[in-house]
C-alpha positions as protocol buffer text, in pm:
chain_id: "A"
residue {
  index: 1
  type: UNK
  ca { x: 0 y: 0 z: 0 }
}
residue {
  index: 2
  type: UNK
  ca { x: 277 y: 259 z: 108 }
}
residue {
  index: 3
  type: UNK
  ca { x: 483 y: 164 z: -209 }
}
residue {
  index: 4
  type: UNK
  ca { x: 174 y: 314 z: -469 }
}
residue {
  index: 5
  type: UNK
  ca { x: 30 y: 590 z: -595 }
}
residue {
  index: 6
  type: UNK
  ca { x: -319 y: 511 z: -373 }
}
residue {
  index: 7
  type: UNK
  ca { x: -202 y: 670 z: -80 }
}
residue {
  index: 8
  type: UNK
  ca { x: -94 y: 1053 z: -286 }
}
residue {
  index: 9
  type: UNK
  ca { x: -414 y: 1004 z: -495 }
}
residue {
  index: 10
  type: UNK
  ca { x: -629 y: 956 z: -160 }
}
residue {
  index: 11
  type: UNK
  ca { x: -540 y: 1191 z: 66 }
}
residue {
  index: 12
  type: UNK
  ca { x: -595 y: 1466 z: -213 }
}
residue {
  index: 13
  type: UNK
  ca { x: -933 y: 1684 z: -153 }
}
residue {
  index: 14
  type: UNK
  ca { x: -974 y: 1660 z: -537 }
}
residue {
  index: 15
  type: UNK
  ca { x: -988 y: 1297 z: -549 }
}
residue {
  index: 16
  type: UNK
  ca { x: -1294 y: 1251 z: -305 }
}
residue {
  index: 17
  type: UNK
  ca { x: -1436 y: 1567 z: -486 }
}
residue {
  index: 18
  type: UNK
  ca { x: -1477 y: 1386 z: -788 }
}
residue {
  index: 19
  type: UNK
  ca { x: -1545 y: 1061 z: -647 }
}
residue {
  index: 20
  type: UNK
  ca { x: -1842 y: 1194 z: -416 }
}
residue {
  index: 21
  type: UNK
  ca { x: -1937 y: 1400 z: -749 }
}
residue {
  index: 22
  type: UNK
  ca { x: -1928 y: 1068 z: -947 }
}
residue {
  index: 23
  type: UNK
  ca { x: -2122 y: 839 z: -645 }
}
residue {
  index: 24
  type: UNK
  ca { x: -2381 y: 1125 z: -588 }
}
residue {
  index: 25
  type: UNK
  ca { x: -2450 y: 1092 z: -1003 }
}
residue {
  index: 26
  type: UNK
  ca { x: -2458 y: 791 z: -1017 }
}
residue {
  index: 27
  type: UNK
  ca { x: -2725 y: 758 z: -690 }
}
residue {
  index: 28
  type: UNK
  ca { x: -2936 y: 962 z: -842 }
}
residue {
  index: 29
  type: UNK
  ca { x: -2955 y: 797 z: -1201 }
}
residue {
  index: 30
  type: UNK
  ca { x: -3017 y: 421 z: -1052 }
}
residue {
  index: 31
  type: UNK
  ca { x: -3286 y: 568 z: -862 }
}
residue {
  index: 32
  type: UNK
  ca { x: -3434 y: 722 z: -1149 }
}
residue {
  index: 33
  type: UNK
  ca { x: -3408 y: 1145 z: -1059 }
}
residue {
  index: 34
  type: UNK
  ca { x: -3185 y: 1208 z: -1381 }
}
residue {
  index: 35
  type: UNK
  ca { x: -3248 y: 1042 z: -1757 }
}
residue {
  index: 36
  type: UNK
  ca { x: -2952 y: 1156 z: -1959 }
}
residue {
  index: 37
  type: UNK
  ca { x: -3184 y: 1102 z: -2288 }
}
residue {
  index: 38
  type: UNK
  ca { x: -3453 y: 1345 z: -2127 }
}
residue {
  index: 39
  type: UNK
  ca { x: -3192 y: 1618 z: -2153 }
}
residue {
  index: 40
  type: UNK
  ca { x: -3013 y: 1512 z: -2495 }
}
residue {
  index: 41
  type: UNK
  ca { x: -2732 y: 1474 z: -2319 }
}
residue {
  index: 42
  type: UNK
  ca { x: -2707 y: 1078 z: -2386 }
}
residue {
  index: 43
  type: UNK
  ca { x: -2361 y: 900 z: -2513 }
}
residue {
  index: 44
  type: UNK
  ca { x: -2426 y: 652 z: -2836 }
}
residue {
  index: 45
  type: UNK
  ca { x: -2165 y: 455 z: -2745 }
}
residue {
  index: 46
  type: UNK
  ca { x: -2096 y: 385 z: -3125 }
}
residue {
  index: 47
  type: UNK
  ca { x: -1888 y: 700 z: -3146 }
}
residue {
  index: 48
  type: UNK
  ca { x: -1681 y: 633 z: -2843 }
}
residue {
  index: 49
  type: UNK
  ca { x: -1529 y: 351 z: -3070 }
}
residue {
  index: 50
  type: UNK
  ca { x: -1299 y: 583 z: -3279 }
}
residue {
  index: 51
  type: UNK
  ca { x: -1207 y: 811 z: -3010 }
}
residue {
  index: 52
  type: UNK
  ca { x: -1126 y: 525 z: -2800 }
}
residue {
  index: 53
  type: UNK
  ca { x: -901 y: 386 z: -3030 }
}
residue {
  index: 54
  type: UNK
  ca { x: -708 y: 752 z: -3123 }
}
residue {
  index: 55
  type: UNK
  ca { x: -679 y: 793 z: -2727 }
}
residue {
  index: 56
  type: UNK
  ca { x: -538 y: 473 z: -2635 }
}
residue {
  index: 57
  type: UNK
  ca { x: -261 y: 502 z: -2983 }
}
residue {
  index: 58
  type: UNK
  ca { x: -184 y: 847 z: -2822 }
}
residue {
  index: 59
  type: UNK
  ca { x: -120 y: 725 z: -2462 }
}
residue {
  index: 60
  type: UNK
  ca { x: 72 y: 449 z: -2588 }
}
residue {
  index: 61
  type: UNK
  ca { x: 236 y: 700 z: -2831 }
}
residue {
  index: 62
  type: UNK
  ca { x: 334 y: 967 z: -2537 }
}
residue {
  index: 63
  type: UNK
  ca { x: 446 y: 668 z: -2284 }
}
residue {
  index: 64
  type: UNK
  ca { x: 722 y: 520 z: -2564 }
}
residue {
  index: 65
  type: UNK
  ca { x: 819 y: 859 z: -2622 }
}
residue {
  index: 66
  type: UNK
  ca { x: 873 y: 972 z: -2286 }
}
residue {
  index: 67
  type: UNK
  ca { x: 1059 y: 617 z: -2171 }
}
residue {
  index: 68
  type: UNK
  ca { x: 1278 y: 670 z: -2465 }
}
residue {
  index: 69
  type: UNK
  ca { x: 1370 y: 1019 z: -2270 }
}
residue {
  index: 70
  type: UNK
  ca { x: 1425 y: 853 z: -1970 }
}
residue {
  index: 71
  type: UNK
  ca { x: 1617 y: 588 z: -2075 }
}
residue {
  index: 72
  type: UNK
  ca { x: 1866 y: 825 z: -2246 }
}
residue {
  index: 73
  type: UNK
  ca { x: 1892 y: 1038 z: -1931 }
}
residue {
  index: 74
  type: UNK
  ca { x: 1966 y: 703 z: -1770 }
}
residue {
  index: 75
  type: UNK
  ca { x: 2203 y: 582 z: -1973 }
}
residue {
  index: 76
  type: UNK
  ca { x: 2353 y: 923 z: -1955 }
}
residue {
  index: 77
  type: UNK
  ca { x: 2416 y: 909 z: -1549 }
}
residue {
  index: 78
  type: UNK
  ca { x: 2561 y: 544 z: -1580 }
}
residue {
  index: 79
  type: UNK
  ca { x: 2795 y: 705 z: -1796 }
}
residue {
  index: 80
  type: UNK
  ca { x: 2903 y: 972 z: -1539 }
}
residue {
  index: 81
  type: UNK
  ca { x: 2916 y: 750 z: -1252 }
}
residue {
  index: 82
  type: UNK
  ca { x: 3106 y: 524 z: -1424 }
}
residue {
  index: 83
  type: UNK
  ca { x: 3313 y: 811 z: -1549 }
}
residue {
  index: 84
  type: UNK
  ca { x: 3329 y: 935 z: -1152 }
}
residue {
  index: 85
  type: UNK
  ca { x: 3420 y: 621 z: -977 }
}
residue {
  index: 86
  type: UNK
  ca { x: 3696 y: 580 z: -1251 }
}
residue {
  index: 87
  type: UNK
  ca { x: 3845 y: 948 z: -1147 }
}
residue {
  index: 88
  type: UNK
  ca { x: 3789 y: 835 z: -773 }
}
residue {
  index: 89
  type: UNK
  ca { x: 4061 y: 517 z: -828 }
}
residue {
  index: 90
  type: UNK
  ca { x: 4295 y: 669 z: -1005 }
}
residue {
  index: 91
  type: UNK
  ca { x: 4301 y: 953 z: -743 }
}
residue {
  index: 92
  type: UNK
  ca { x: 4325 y: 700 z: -492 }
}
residue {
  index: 93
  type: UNK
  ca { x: 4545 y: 494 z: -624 }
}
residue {
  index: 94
  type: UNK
  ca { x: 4817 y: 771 z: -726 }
}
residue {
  index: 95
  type: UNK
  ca { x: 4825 y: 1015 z: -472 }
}
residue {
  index: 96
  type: UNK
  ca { x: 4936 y: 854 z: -88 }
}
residue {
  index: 97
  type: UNK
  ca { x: 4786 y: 1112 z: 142 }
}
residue {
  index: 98
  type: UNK
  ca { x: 4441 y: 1085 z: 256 }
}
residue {
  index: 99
  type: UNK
  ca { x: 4354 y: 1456 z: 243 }
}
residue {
  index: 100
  type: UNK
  ca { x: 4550 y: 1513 z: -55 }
}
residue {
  index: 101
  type: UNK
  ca { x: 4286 y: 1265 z: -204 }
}
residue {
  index: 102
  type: UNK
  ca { x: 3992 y: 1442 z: -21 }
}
residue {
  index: 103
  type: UNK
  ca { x: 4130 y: 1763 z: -190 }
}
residue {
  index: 104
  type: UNK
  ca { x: 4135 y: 1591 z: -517 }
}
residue {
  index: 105
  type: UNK
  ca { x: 3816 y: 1400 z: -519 }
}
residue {
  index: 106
  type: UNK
  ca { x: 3566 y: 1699 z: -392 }
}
């Protein structure tokens, strides 16, 4: 539980906004107060096929794109702390004196 997302999303005012906003709809269309089609307000859900589709390309889309970032930034840091333990032995191995390599190595 402490290793997720749940606890951020749920302690959030917004998130039990929506939620009690969603329940409270919801209540009152089982018990029959609201009729979307009374107020042309109704979803065919024969269009939400195509938009659907576009979203989940795009998500997919923006995810691989911004992994591709991150894994170039990651391979990037390997790089320098490879590059930085490297300096770090040869410092250590060529100079003697312990504060000469402090000097060095800061």
């Amino acid at each position: 539980w402490s290793s997720t997302i749940l606890p951020a999303s749920t302690e959030s005012t917004e998130f039990w906004f929506y939620f009690f906003v969603n329940l409270g709809l919801h209540i009152v269309y089982r018990v029959g107060w609201f009729d979307p089609r009374n107020y042309d307000v109704d979803l065919p859900w024969g269009l939400t096929g195509t938009m659907s589709s576009l979203l989940t390309f795009f998500v997919v889309l923006y995810n691989s794109n911004a992994f591709g970032r991150y894994q170039q930034l990651f391979d990037v840091c390997k790089e320098l702390f490879g590059a930085v333990l490297e300096f770090t032995s040869m410092v250590k191995g060529r100079l003697g004196s312990i504060p000469h390599q402090r000097r060095a190595t800061r």
